[in-house]
Amino acid sequence: MRAAYGVETVRTAERELMARLPEGALMQRAAAGLAAVCAGLLGRVYGARVVLLVGSGDNGGDALYAGARLARRGAGVTAVLLDAERAHGGGLAALRRAGGAVAGGVGGVGVGAAGAGAGAAVGAGAVLAGADLVIDGITGIGGRGGLREAAVPLARAARDSGAIVVAVDLPSGVEADSGEVRGECVRADATVTFGTYKPGLLIDPAREYVGAVRLVELGLDLGAAEADVEALQHADVAALLPVPGAESDKYRRGVVGVVAGSERYPGAAVLAVAGALRGGAGAVRYVGHGADAVIARYPEALVHAGPPSKAGRVQAWVVGPGLGDDAGRALGDVLASDVPVLVDADGLRPLEPEMVRGRDAPTLLTPHAGEAAALLGVSREEVEAGRLVAVRELAALYGATVLLKGSTTLVAPAGGAGAGFVRRPVRVNPTGTPWLATAGSGDVLSGLAGALLAAGLGAVDAGSVAAYVHGLAGRLAAGGAGVGAAPVGAHDVADAVPGAWRGVVGRGRAAPGAPFGTA
């Protein structure tokens, strides 16, 4: 499991560790790790040109000490100071002793003066021109609201320089606790983070600016702290995937009911059933107007004219994909059951909090950003800009587990309020590919998650495991997650689920599409 902790938790752990270490030792650990990563990215340190973008906080000190280490190995290092008077004194002295140069402040490249504008941009560009690597130490994990005006020309010049940009702890301008980007920020090729991961490194929109993430261990004691965000990895998913035993039959493996599709959207029924069957359901009971299409493609499905409550015993229901105007009636019938229910797509439109909050069995809601915005009464842009906030608010409002689909899929446990409520970590899914943004892909995901609910997984595990396997299946179907990948349809994703499943169980983290570049 990869865990990410909030700023206050990290700072508390750092203070406790610093109290046990000689003064400055923790910063030296961080700088040594940062310099090692930068050296690896450069390949050849001697003769390389390195520029440090230095703010007034500890991240600026980390950058200066790392720059000193690179200078001692023969790199030409120049520090650009946003505020010369507040730059880290020890780090600045170390850089100068190692032969590094310093620019910045009034009379430097102009970026330290108030109201820096075009002249500052020209100066910053001149310093950065020809740089092989830029270290971003402008702001730390406590930064809020994007870059300050004086730092914007530096961020733009770094982006335009063609150099490798390495962020210290996280790119300056992004918000560590939420992953929000509220203004200009540095776009990094790699981020070297210290002690532990921060939520903003794993969640969009900030994740787009992070690049490859390298963790430098500092020895922080976080054992008693609750993570804010966690990401499953192959071993975690392999341990959660249901495996039939010698005594299993189709009923013991889990029967999932699917209420989906309509005369206008019969394909939604087919794709949801496909996801359920590929997700290991022992049997699928289908209810809806797409019966002919479902049987034509999957003759093993059990069909019923409805209502769902008359269709026979199931261990979980999936309701909503492609239902159209029938959604309200079907939703009420399914939510009255005593088994887990997944609500998706059209099933979300008539949903009210009181329909869910009184249920004894788990409820899993799977909106995309537009549907989440409608449920919260806000704009889609607000949800996409603050995905972590939005998924937590939905989970609290409906008292349900919420899987928020998108560029980073998040799964929030059922929320609540009051003195006795303990907030649990939100899961972030590390797998997937932009090629999954195709019609019907969400229907497959719903069926897959429904099958896992029917097999006995809790709502958080079912949602996060389904998202993980679905993301891997998308990568397998597309032929990868990056260059060389090709468009896929939702049916391709469903067909690739068994291969993704085998990869997770059979080869662990070495499976195709291992998350975050791990192997």
Short mmCIF file of C-alpha atoms in Angstrom, two decimals:
data_model
loop_
_atom_site.label_atom_id
_atom_site.label_comp_id
_atom_site.label_asym_id
_atom_site.label_seq_id
_atom_site.Cartn_x
_atom_site.Cartn_y
_atom_site.Cartn_z
CA MET A 1 0.00 0.00 0.00
CA ARG A 2 1.29 3.44 -0.89
CA ALA A 3 0.19 5.99 1.73
CA ALA A 4 0.15 9.78 1.53
CA TYR A 5 -0.04 12.02 4.59
CA GLY A 6 -1.21 15.58 5.08
CA VAL A 7 1.06 18.54 5.77
CA GLU A 8 0.43 18.78 9.51
CA THR A 9 1.03 15.06 10.01
CA VAL A 10 4.32 15.28 8.11
CA ARG A 11 5.48 18.36 9.99
CA THR A 12 4.71 16.76 13.35
CA ALA A 13 6.73 13.67 12.41
CA GLU A 14 9.60 15.84 11.16
CA ARG A 15 9.68 17.84 14.42
CA GLU A 16 9.77 14.64 16.46
CA LEU A 17 12.63 13.28 14.35
CA MET A 18 14.61 16.54 14.40
CA ALA A 19 14.45 16.54 18.20
CA ARG A 20 16.41 13.27 18.16
CA LEU A 21 18.97 14.25 15.52
CA PRO A 22 21.88 16.71 15.43
CA GLU A 23 20.91 20.13 14.15
CA GLY A 24 20.65 20.22 10.36
CA ALA A 25 20.92 16.43 9.95
CA LEU A 26 17.42 16.01 8.54
CA MET A 27 17.96 18.64 5.86
CA GLN A 28 21.27 17.01 4.94
CA ARG A 29 19.49 13.66 4.51
CA ALA A 30 16.95 15.28 2.21
CA ALA A 31 19.61 17.14 0.23
CA ALA A 32 21.70 14.00 -0.21
CA GLY A 33 18.72 12.12 -1.60
CA LEU A 34 17.79 15.01 -3.86
CA ALA A 35 21.33 15.31 -5.21
CA ALA A 36 21.51 11.57 -5.86
CA VAL A 37 18.30 11.62 -7.91
CA CYS A 38 19.48 14.66 -9.87
CA ALA A 39 22.81 13.00 -10.58
CA GLY A 40 21.02 9.95 -11.89
CA LEU A 41 18.85 12.06 -14.17
CA LEU A 42 21.87 13.94 -15.51
CA GLY A 43 23.88 10.79 -16.11
CA ARG A 44 27.11 12.81 -16.22
CA VAL A 45 27.39 15.42 -13.46
CA TYR A 46 30.81 16.87 -14.33
CA GLY A 47 30.35 19.82 -16.66
CA ALA A 48 26.54 19.84 -16.38
CA ARG A 49 24.78 23.17 -15.90
CA VAL A 50 22.37 23.23 -12.96
CA VAL A 51 20.12 26.10 -11.92
CA LEU A 52 18.49 26.27 -8.48
CA LEU A 53 15.26 28.23 -8.05
CA VAL A 54 15.42 29.13 -4.37
CA GLY A 55 12.63 30.41 -2.16
CA SER A 56 12.84 31.41 1.48
CA GLY A 57 11.72 28.13 3.11
CA ASP A 58 13.32 24.80 3.90
CA ASN A 59 12.77 23.62 0.32
CA GLY A 60 15.12 26.38 -0.76
CA GLY A 61 17.65 25.09 1.78
CA ASP A 62 17.28 21.55 0.43
CA ALA A 63 17.93 22.86 -3.08
CA LEU A 64 21.01 24.84 -2.00
CA TYR A 65 22.62 21.94 -0.13
CA ALA A 66 21.86 19.56 -3.03
CA GLY A 67 23.35 22.13 -5.42
CA ALA A 68 26.50 22.24 -3.29
CA ARG A 69 26.84 18.47 -3.55
CA LEU A 70 26.48 18.63 -7.35
CA ALA A 71 28.97 21.51 -7.54
CA ARG A 72 31.55 19.46 -5.64
CA ARG A 73 31.15 16.80 -8.33
CA GLY A 74 31.99 19.29 -11.07
CA ALA A 75 28.63 20.70 -12.09
CA GLY A 76 28.27 24.39 -12.80
CA VAL A 77 25.59 25.45 -10.33
CA THR A 78 23.80 28.80 -10.18
CA ALA A 79 21.23 29.68 -7.54
CA VAL A 80 18.50 32.16 -8.41
CA LEU A 81 17.25 33.70 -5.15
CA LEU A 82 13.72 35.05 -4.99
CA ASP A 83 14.52 36.83 -1.74
CA ALA A 84 18.23 37.09 -1.02
CA GLU A 85 17.70 38.32 2.54
CA ARG A 86 15.56 35.31 3.48
CA ALA A 87 17.48 32.57 1.67
CA HIS A 88 18.70 29.68 3.85
CA GLY A 89 22.01 30.90 5.26
CA GLY A 90 23.68 27.54 5.79
CA GLY A 91 22.71 26.24 2.37
CA LEU A 92 23.86 29.44 0.68
CA ALA A 93 27.23 29.30 2.41
CA ALA A 94 27.65 25.63 1.45
CA LEU A 95 26.93 26.39 -2.19
CA ARG A 96 29.43 29.23 -2.28
CA ARG A 97 32.12 27.09 -0.63
CA ALA A 98 31.55 24.43 -3.29
CA GLY A 99 32.10 26.99 -6.06
CA GLY A 100 28.46 27.65 -6.95
CA ALA A 101 27.29 31.02 -8.21
CA VAL A 102 24.42 33.13 -6.89
CA ALA A 103 22.02 35.38 -8.77
CA GLY A 104 18.80 37.05 -7.73
CA GLY A 105 17.44 39.74 -5.52
CA VAL A 106 17.46 43.40 -6.49
CA GLY A 107 20.19 43.90 -9.04
CA GLY A 108 20.36 40.19 -9.89
CA VAL A 109 18.08 38.70 -12.51
CA GLY A 110 15.32 40.91 -11.23
CA VAL A 111 13.05 38.27 -9.81
CA GLY A 112 13.46 39.36 -6.22
CA ALA A 113 11.97 42.79 -6.75
CA ALA A 114 8.30 43.50 -6.17
CA GLY A 115 6.22 43.69 -9.30
CA ALA A 116 8.59 41.61 -11.44
CA GLY A 117 7.43 41.56 -15.02
CA ALA A 118 8.82 41.27 -18.54
CA GLY A 119 12.29 42.33 -17.46
CA ALA A 120 12.36 39.59 -14.86
CA ALA A 121 11.27 37.04 -17.45
CA VAL A 122 14.13 38.06 -19.73
CA GLY A 123 16.62 37.86 -16.85
CA ALA A 124 15.33 34.48 -15.71
CA GLY A 125 15.47 33.18 -19.25
CA ALA A 126 19.09 34.26 -19.58
CA VAL A 127 20.11 32.42 -16.43
CA LEU A 128 18.19 29.30 -17.42
CA ALA A 129 19.29 29.24 -21.06
CA GLY A 130 21.45 26.22 -21.67
CA ALA A 131 20.72 24.64 -18.29
CA ASP A 132 20.74 20.86 -18.23
CA LEU A 133 18.74 20.58 -14.99
CA VAL A 134 16.62 22.95 -12.92
CA ILE A 135 15.82 22.31 -9.25
CA ASP A 136 12.56 23.89 -8.09
CA GLY A 137 12.91 24.91 -4.45
CA ILE A 138 10.62 27.94 -4.60
CA THR A 139 7.90 26.92 -2.13
CA GLY A 140 7.33 24.01 0.23
CA ILE A 141 4.46 21.75 1.17
CA GLY A 142 2.69 24.59 2.98
CA GLY A 143 2.24 26.68 -0.17
CA ARG A 144 -1.27 27.84 -1.03
CA GLY A 145 -2.88 29.64 -3.94
CA GLY A 146 -0.34 29.14 -6.70
CA LEU A 147 2.97 30.92 -7.25
CA ARG A 148 3.49 34.50 -6.18
CA GLU A 149 3.91 37.05 -8.94
CA ALA A 150 7.70 37.28 -8.65
CA ALA A 151 8.11 33.52 -9.12
CA VAL A 152 5.90 33.16 -12.22
CA PRO A 153 8.62 34.23 -14.72
CA LEU A 154 10.95 31.62 -13.25
CA ALA A 155 8.40 28.84 -13.60
CA ARG A 156 7.72 29.80 -17.20
CA ALA A 157 11.39 30.13 -18.06
CA ALA A 158 12.13 26.73 -16.51
CA ARG A 159 9.36 25.18 -18.60
CA ASP A 160 10.69 26.80 -21.78
CA SER A 161 14.36 26.07 -21.13
CA GLY A 162 14.30 22.45 -22.28
CA ALA A 163 16.11 21.42 -19.10
CA ILE A 164 15.06 18.56 -16.83
CA VAL A 165 12.96 20.15 -14.08
CA VAL A 166 13.11 18.49 -10.66
CA ALA A 167 10.73 19.63 -7.92
CA VAL A 168 11.74 19.54 -4.26
CA ASP A 169 9.03 17.68 -2.29
CA LEU A 170 6.32 18.82 -4.72
CA PRO A 171 6.09 21.31 -7.61
CA SER A 172 5.86 24.87 -6.34
CA GLY A 173 2.34 26.24 -6.68
CA VAL A 174 0.39 23.00 -6.19
CA GLU A 175 -1.39 22.29 -2.90
CA ALA A 176 0.01 19.34 -1.01
CA ASP A 177 -3.09 18.32 0.94
CA SER A 178 -5.68 18.47 -1.85
CA GLY A 179 -3.97 18.26 -5.23
CA GLU A 180 -5.55 21.56 -6.23
CA VAL A 181 -3.84 24.03 -8.57
CA ARG A 182 -5.12 27.55 -8.01
CA GLY A 183 -2.78 29.53 -10.19
CA GLU A 184 0.55 29.29 -11.97
CA CYS A 185 2.79 26.44 -10.86
CA VAL A 186 6.00 24.68 -11.83
CA ARG A 187 5.65 21.74 -14.22
CA ALA A 188 8.22 19.13 -13.19
CA ASP A 189 9.68 16.16 -15.02
CA ALA A 190 10.38 14.53 -11.68
CA THR A 191 9.53 15.24 -8.07
CA VAL A 192 11.74 14.14 -5.19
CA THR A 193 9.55 13.92 -2.11
CA PHE A 194 10.82 13.43 1.42
CA GLY A 195 9.73 11.11 4.19
CA THR A 196 6.40 10.09 2.69
CA TYR A 197 4.07 10.83 -0.19
CA LYS A 198 1.73 13.82 -0.05
CA PRO A 199 -1.84 13.63 -1.40
CA GLY A 200 -1.20 16.25 -4.08
CA LEU A 201 1.42 14.03 -5.69
CA LEU A 202 -1.20 11.38 -6.47
CA ILE A 203 -4.32 13.38 -7.37
CA ASP A 204 -5.19 15.49 -10.39
CA PRO A 205 -4.96 18.24 -11.35
CA ALA A 206 -1.69 18.50 -9.39
CA ARG A 207 -0.51 15.08 -10.53
CA GLU A 208 -0.19 16.41 -14.09
CA TYR A 209 2.62 18.72 -12.89
CA VAL A 210 4.52 16.18 -10.79
CA GLY A 211 6.24 13.93 -13.32
CA ALA A 212 7.94 10.79 -12.02
CA VAL A 213 7.90 10.60 -8.21
CA ARG A 214 10.97 9.53 -6.24
CA LEU A 215 10.66 9.01 -2.49
CA VAL A 216 13.64 9.75 -0.26
CA GLU A 217 13.25 8.03 3.11
CA LEU A 218 14.07 10.22 6.09
CA GLY A 219 13.17 7.86 8.94
CA LEU A 220 9.87 9.54 9.87
CA ASP A 221 7.72 7.63 12.35
CA LEU A 222 4.21 7.68 10.88
CA GLY A 223 3.06 4.37 12.33
CA ALA A 224 0.34 5.83 14.54
CA ALA A 225 -0.84 8.45 12.06
CA GLU A 226 -3.84 8.01 9.76
CA ALA A 227 -3.04 8.46 6.08
CA ASP A 228 -5.11 10.99 4.15
CA VAL A 229 -4.83 9.07 0.87
CA GLU A 230 -3.70 5.57 0.01
CA ALA A 231 -3.10 3.74 -3.25
CA LEU A 232 -3.35 -0.01 -3.70
CA GLN A 233 -0.51 -1.83 -5.40
CA HIS A 234 -0.40 -5.20 -7.11
CA ALA A 235 0.18 -7.20 -3.92
CA ASP A 236 -2.74 -5.48 -2.16
CA VAL A 237 -5.10 -6.17 -5.05
CA ALA A 238 -3.95 -9.77 -5.41
CA ALA A 239 -4.79 -10.35 -1.74
CA LEU A 240 -8.30 -8.94 -2.19
CA LEU A 241 -9.34 -10.61 -5.47
CA PRO A 242 -11.76 -13.47 -4.75
CA VAL A 243 -10.60 -16.96 -5.64
CA PRO A 244 -13.10 -19.86 -5.83
CA GLY A 245 -12.43 -22.88 -3.66
CA ALA A 246 -12.99 -26.57 -4.24
CA GLU A 247 -16.51 -26.35 -2.79
CA SER A 248 -17.51 -23.23 -4.74
CA ASP A 249 -20.57 -23.17 -6.93
CA LYS A 250 -22.15 -20.31 -8.88
CA TYR A 251 -24.14 -19.18 -5.87
CA ARG A 252 -21.23 -19.24 -3.43
CA ARG A 253 -19.14 -17.22 -5.88
CA GLY A 254 -21.77 -14.49 -5.84
CA VAL A 255 -24.81 -13.66 -7.94
CA VAL A 256 -24.97 -10.06 -9.09
CA GLY A 257 -28.16 -8.42 -10.32
CA VAL A 258 -27.83 -5.90 -13.14
CA VAL A 259 -30.58 -3.37 -13.80
CA ALA A 260 -29.39 -1.50 -16.85
CA GLY A 261 -30.14 -0.64 -20.43
CA SER A 262 -33.26 0.48 -22.26
CA GLU A 263 -34.68 0.32 -25.75
CA ARG A 264 -32.57 3.35 -26.59
CA TYR A 265 -29.41 2.14 -24.81
CA PRO A 266 -29.32 -1.67 -24.93
CA GLY A 267 -25.53 -1.59 -25.16
CA ALA A 268 -25.26 -0.35 -21.57
CA ALA A 269 -26.93 -3.57 -20.44
CA VAL A 270 -24.53 -5.71 -22.46
CA LEU A 271 -21.44 -3.91 -21.16
CA ALA A 272 -22.51 -3.95 -17.51
CA VAL A 273 -23.22 -7.69 -17.77
CA ALA A 274 -19.84 -8.15 -19.46
CA GLY A 275 -18.09 -6.41 -16.59
CA ALA A 276 -19.93 -8.57 -14.05
CA LEU A 277 -19.14 -11.83 -15.82
CA ARG A 278 -15.50 -10.90 -16.40
CA GLY A 279 -15.33 -9.79 -12.76
CA GLY A 280 -15.87 -13.31 -11.49
CA ALA A 281 -19.60 -13.38 -10.75
CA GLY A 282 -20.92 -16.91 -10.40
CA ALA A 283 -24.07 -15.78 -12.18
CA VAL A 284 -25.65 -12.57 -13.44
CA ARG A 285 -29.37 -11.85 -13.17
CA TYR A 286 -30.30 -9.22 -15.71
CA VAL A 287 -33.44 -7.06 -15.41
CA GLY A 288 -34.39 -4.53 -18.06
CA HIS A 289 -35.33 -3.83 -21.64
CA GLY A 290 -32.03 -5.05 -23.07
CA ALA A 291 -32.69 -8.76 -22.48
CA ASP A 292 -32.51 -9.75 -26.14
CA ALA A 293 -29.20 -7.98 -26.63
CA VAL A 294 -27.79 -9.45 -23.41
CA ILE A 295 -28.77 -13.04 -24.26
CA ALA A 296 -27.46 -12.68 -27.80
CA ARG A 297 -24.02 -11.78 -26.45
CA TYR A 298 -24.02 -13.68 -23.14
CA PRO A 299 -26.36 -16.68 -23.17
CA GLU A 300 -25.21 -17.61 -19.67
CA ALA A 301 -26.98 -14.56 -18.22
CA LEU A 302 -30.29 -15.06 -16.40
CA VAL A 303 -32.89 -12.57 -17.58
CA HIS A 304 -36.09 -11.34 -15.94
CA ALA A 305 -38.71 -8.84 -17.00
CA GLY A 306 -38.73 -7.20 -13.56
CA PRO A 307 -39.19 -5.63 -11.18
CA PRO A 308 -35.80 -6.37 -9.62
CA SER A 309 -37.34 -7.50 -6.34
CA LYS A 310 -39.04 -10.36 -8.21
CA ALA A 311 -36.01 -11.48 -10.20
CA GLY A 312 -34.56 -13.86 -7.62
CA ARG A 313 -31.92 -13.86 -4.94
CA VAL A 314 -28.73 -11.86 -5.55
CA GLN A 315 -25.78 -10.90 -3.35
CA ALA A 316 -25.48 -7.40 -4.85
CA TRP A 317 -27.23 -5.10 -7.30
CA VAL A 318 -25.90 -2.79 -10.01
CA VAL A 319 -28.45 -0.21 -11.09
CA GLY A 320 -28.41 2.70 -13.49
CA PRO A 321 -26.37 2.36 -16.69
CA GLY A 322 -28.50 3.33 -19.69
CA LEU A 323 -31.83 3.09 -17.82
CA GLY A 324 -33.21 6.41 -19.06
CA ASP A 325 -36.67 7.27 -17.76
CA ASP A 326 -37.06 3.95 -15.91
CA ALA A 327 -34.28 4.84 -13.48
CA GLY A 328 -36.38 6.23 -10.64
CA ARG A 329 -38.71 3.24 -10.32
CA ALA A 330 -35.91 0.69 -10.57
CA LEU A 331 -33.68 2.61 -8.13
CA GLY A 332 -36.31 2.64 -5.40
CA ASP A 333 -36.95 -1.08 -5.77
CA VAL A 334 -33.28 -1.98 -5.59
CA LEU A 335 -32.45 0.32 -2.66
CA ALA A 336 -35.22 -1.37 -0.68
CA SER A 337 -33.22 -4.63 -0.78
CA ASP A 338 -30.96 -5.83 2.02
CA VAL A 339 -27.86 -6.40 -0.13
CA PRO A 340 -25.08 -4.07 -1.33
CA VAL A 341 -26.11 -1.75 -4.16
CA LEU A 342 -23.98 0.05 -6.73
CA VAL A 343 -25.65 3.11 -8.28
CA ASP A 344 -24.28 4.50 -11.53
CA ALA A 345 -25.19 6.78 -14.44
CA ASP A 346 -28.97 7.28 -14.84
CA GLY A 347 -29.51 5.80 -11.39
CA LEU A 348 -27.77 8.82 -9.88
CA ARG A 349 -30.17 11.38 -11.36
CA PRO A 350 -33.17 10.69 -9.07
CA LEU A 351 -31.00 9.85 -6.06
CA GLU A 352 -31.58 11.75 -2.80
CA PRO A 353 -29.48 11.41 0.38
CA GLU A 354 -32.39 10.04 2.44
CA MET A 355 -32.78 7.15 -0.02
CA VAL A 356 -29.30 5.93 0.91
CA ARG A 357 -28.53 7.03 4.45
CA GLY A 358 -31.07 4.70 6.08
CA ARG A 359 -29.82 1.53 4.38
CA ASP A 360 -28.23 -1.19 6.51
CA ALA A 361 -26.36 -2.70 3.55
CA PRO A 362 -23.50 -0.84 1.84
CA THR A 363 -24.15 1.54 -1.05
CA LEU A 364 -21.51 2.42 -3.64
CA LEU A 365 -22.05 5.47 -5.86
CA THR A 366 -19.93 5.75 -9.02
CA PRO A 367 -20.35 9.22 -10.57
CA HIS A 368 -18.12 10.96 -13.06
CA ALA A 369 -17.32 14.64 -12.45
CA GLY A 370 -20.49 15.93 -14.13
CA GLU A 371 -22.73 13.60 -12.15
CA ALA A 372 -20.90 14.43 -8.94
CA ALA A 373 -21.41 18.14 -9.64
CA ALA A 374 -25.15 17.58 -10.05
CA LEU A 375 -25.34 15.63 -6.79
CA LEU A 376 -23.47 18.37 -4.93
CA GLY A 377 -25.15 21.31 -6.66
CA VAL A 378 -21.87 22.79 -7.93
CA SER A 379 -20.19 23.17 -11.31
CA ARG A 380 -18.27 20.39 -13.00
CA GLU A 381 -15.22 22.65 -13.06
CA GLU A 382 -15.35 22.93 -9.26
CA VAL A 383 -15.38 19.14 -8.88
CA GLU A 384 -12.51 18.65 -11.32
CA ALA A 385 -10.42 21.35 -9.63
CA GLY A 386 -10.95 19.84 -6.16
CA ARG A 387 -11.53 16.13 -6.63
CA LEU A 388 -10.50 15.10 -3.13
CA VAL A 389 -12.78 17.66 -1.49
CA ALA A 390 -15.69 16.69 -3.76
CA VAL A 391 -15.48 12.94 -3.15
CA ARG A 392 -15.32 13.44 0.61
CA GLU A 393 -18.30 15.79 0.54
CA LEU A 394 -20.35 13.30 -1.46
CA ALA A 395 -19.48 10.44 0.88
CA ALA A 396 -20.53 12.55 3.88
CA LEU A 397 -23.72 13.90 2.27
CA TYR A 398 -25.05 10.49 1.18
CA GLY A 399 -23.51 8.32 3.89
CA ALA A 400 -22.29 6.07 1.08
CA THR A 401 -18.99 4.96 -0.39
CA VAL A 402 -18.27 7.09 -3.44
CA LEU A 403 -16.11 6.18 -6.44
CA LEU A 404 -15.43 9.39 -8.35
CA LYS A 405 -14.35 8.47 -11.87
CA GLY A 406 -11.91 10.54 -13.88
CA SER A 407 -8.27 11.17 -14.66
CA THR A 408 -7.55 10.03 -11.12
CA THR A 409 -10.31 7.81 -9.78
CA LEU A 410 -10.92 8.28 -6.06
CA VAL A 411 -12.82 6.03 -3.65
CA ALA A 412 -14.02 7.64 -0.42
CA PRO A 413 -15.44 5.58 2.45
CA ALA A 414 -18.96 6.32 3.61
CA GLY A 415 -18.74 9.58 5.50
CA GLY A 416 -20.40 11.08 8.51
CA ALA A 417 -20.14 13.81 11.09
CA GLY A 418 -20.02 14.28 14.82
CA ALA A 419 -17.53 13.81 17.60
CA GLY A 420 -17.33 10.04 17.17
CA PHE A 421 -16.70 10.05 13.44
CA VAL A 422 -13.20 9.10 12.33
CA ARG A 423 -12.25 10.06 8.79
CA ARG A 424 -10.64 7.17 6.94
CA PRO A 425 -8.23 7.43 4.01
CA VAL A 426 -9.47 8.02 0.49
CA ARG A 427 -8.18 5.50 -2.04
CA VAL A 428 -6.65 6.83 -5.25
CA ASN A 429 -6.38 4.50 -8.22
CA PRO A 430 -2.90 4.41 -9.81
CA THR A 431 -3.80 2.50 -12.98
CA GLY A 432 -5.52 3.48 -16.19
CA THR A 433 -4.99 5.24 -19.50
CA PRO A 434 -6.66 8.21 -21.21
CA TRP A 435 -7.97 5.71 -23.79
CA LEU A 436 -10.47 4.57 -21.13
CA ALA A 437 -12.37 7.80 -21.77
CA THR A 438 -14.73 6.05 -24.16
CA ALA A 439 -18.47 5.38 -24.21
CA GLY A 440 -19.45 2.37 -22.13
CA SER A 441 -16.21 2.07 -20.20
CA GLY A 442 -17.98 3.10 -17.00
CA ASP A 443 -20.66 0.45 -17.57
CA VAL A 444 -17.97 -2.23 -17.60
CA LEU A 445 -16.50 -0.80 -14.39
CA SER A 446 -19.91 -0.89 -12.70
CA GLY A 447 -20.46 -4.54 -13.57
CA LEU A 448 -16.96 -5.44 -12.41
CA ALA A 449 -17.40 -3.65 -9.07
CA GLY A 450 -20.83 -5.22 -8.65
CA ALA A 451 -19.36 -8.69 -9.06
CA LEU A 452 -16.79 -7.94 -6.35
CA LEU A 453 -19.53 -6.70 -4.04
CA ALA A 454 -21.45 -9.92 -4.67
CA ALA A 455 -18.31 -11.92 -3.87
CA GLY A 456 -18.23 -10.34 -0.42
CA LEU A 457 -15.78 -7.45 -0.68
CA GLY A 458 -16.68 -4.30 1.23
CA ALA A 459 -17.69 -1.24 -0.75
CA VAL A 460 -14.31 0.52 -0.49
CA ASP A 461 -12.37 -2.61 -1.48
CA ALA A 462 -14.81 -3.51 -4.26
CA GLY A 463 -14.65 -0.03 -5.74
CA SER A 464 -10.89 0.40 -5.52
CA VAL A 465 -10.05 -3.14 -6.71
CA ALA A 466 -12.47 -2.80 -9.62
CA ALA A 467 -10.94 0.55 -10.61
CA TYR A 468 -7.45 -0.94 -10.39
CA VAL A 469 -8.21 -3.99 -12.55
CA HIS A 470 -10.32 -1.90 -14.95
CA GLY A 471 -7.40 0.51 -15.38
CA LEU A 472 -4.98 -2.34 -16.08
CA ALA A 473 -7.45 -3.84 -18.54
CA GLY A 474 -7.62 -0.51 -20.34
CA ARG A 475 -3.84 -0.44 -20.63
CA LEU A 476 -3.69 -4.01 -21.88
CA ALA A 477 -6.42 -3.39 -24.44
CA ALA A 478 -4.75 -0.20 -25.66
CA GLY A 479 -1.31 -1.79 -25.78
CA GLY A 480 0.12 0.41 -23.02
CA ALA A 481 -0.42 3.72 -21.28
CA GLY A 482 1.87 5.97 -23.30
CA VAL A 483 3.41 6.21 -26.74
CA GLY A 484 2.28 3.37 -28.98
CA ALA A 485 -1.09 2.88 -27.31
CA ALA A 486 -4.14 2.77 -29.55
CA PRO A 487 -7.87 3.52 -29.22
CA VAL A 488 -10.07 0.89 -27.61
CA GLY A 489 -13.79 0.33 -27.18
CA ALA A 490 -15.52 -0.60 -23.96
CA HIS A 491 -15.97 -4.20 -25.12
CA ASP A 492 -12.17 -4.41 -25.61
CA VAL A 493 -11.70 -3.34 -22.00
CA ALA A 494 -14.14 -5.99 -20.76
CA ASP A 495 -12.36 -8.68 -22.78
CA ALA A 496 -9.01 -7.62 -21.30
CA VAL A 497 -10.15 -7.94 -17.67
CA PRO A 498 -9.14 -11.64 -17.33
CA GLY A 499 -5.64 -10.83 -18.59
CA ALA A 500 -5.31 -7.96 -16.12
CA TRP A 501 -6.59 -10.21 -13.34
CA ARG A 502 -4.07 -12.92 -14.21
CA GLY A 503 -1.30 -10.35 -14.30
CA VAL A 504 -2.07 -9.13 -10.81
CA VAL A 505 -2.44 -12.56 -9.25
CA GLY A 506 0.22 -14.39 -11.22
CA ARG A 507 3.07 -11.96 -11.52
CA GLY A 508 2.45 -9.42 -8.79
CA ARG A 509 3.94 -6.00 -9.35
CA ALA A 510 5.78 -7.15 -12.47
CA ALA A 511 2.45 -7.42 -14.30
CA PRO A 512 1.89 -5.26 -17.41
CA GLY A 513 0.88 -1.76 -16.47
CA ALA A 514 2.39 -1.76 -12.97
CA PRO A 515 1.35 1.51 -11.31
CA PHE A 516 3.54 4.60 -10.93
CA GLY A 517 6.25 3.04 -13.07
CA THR A 518 7.05 0.36 -10.49
CA ALA A 519 7.97 -3.16 -11.51
#
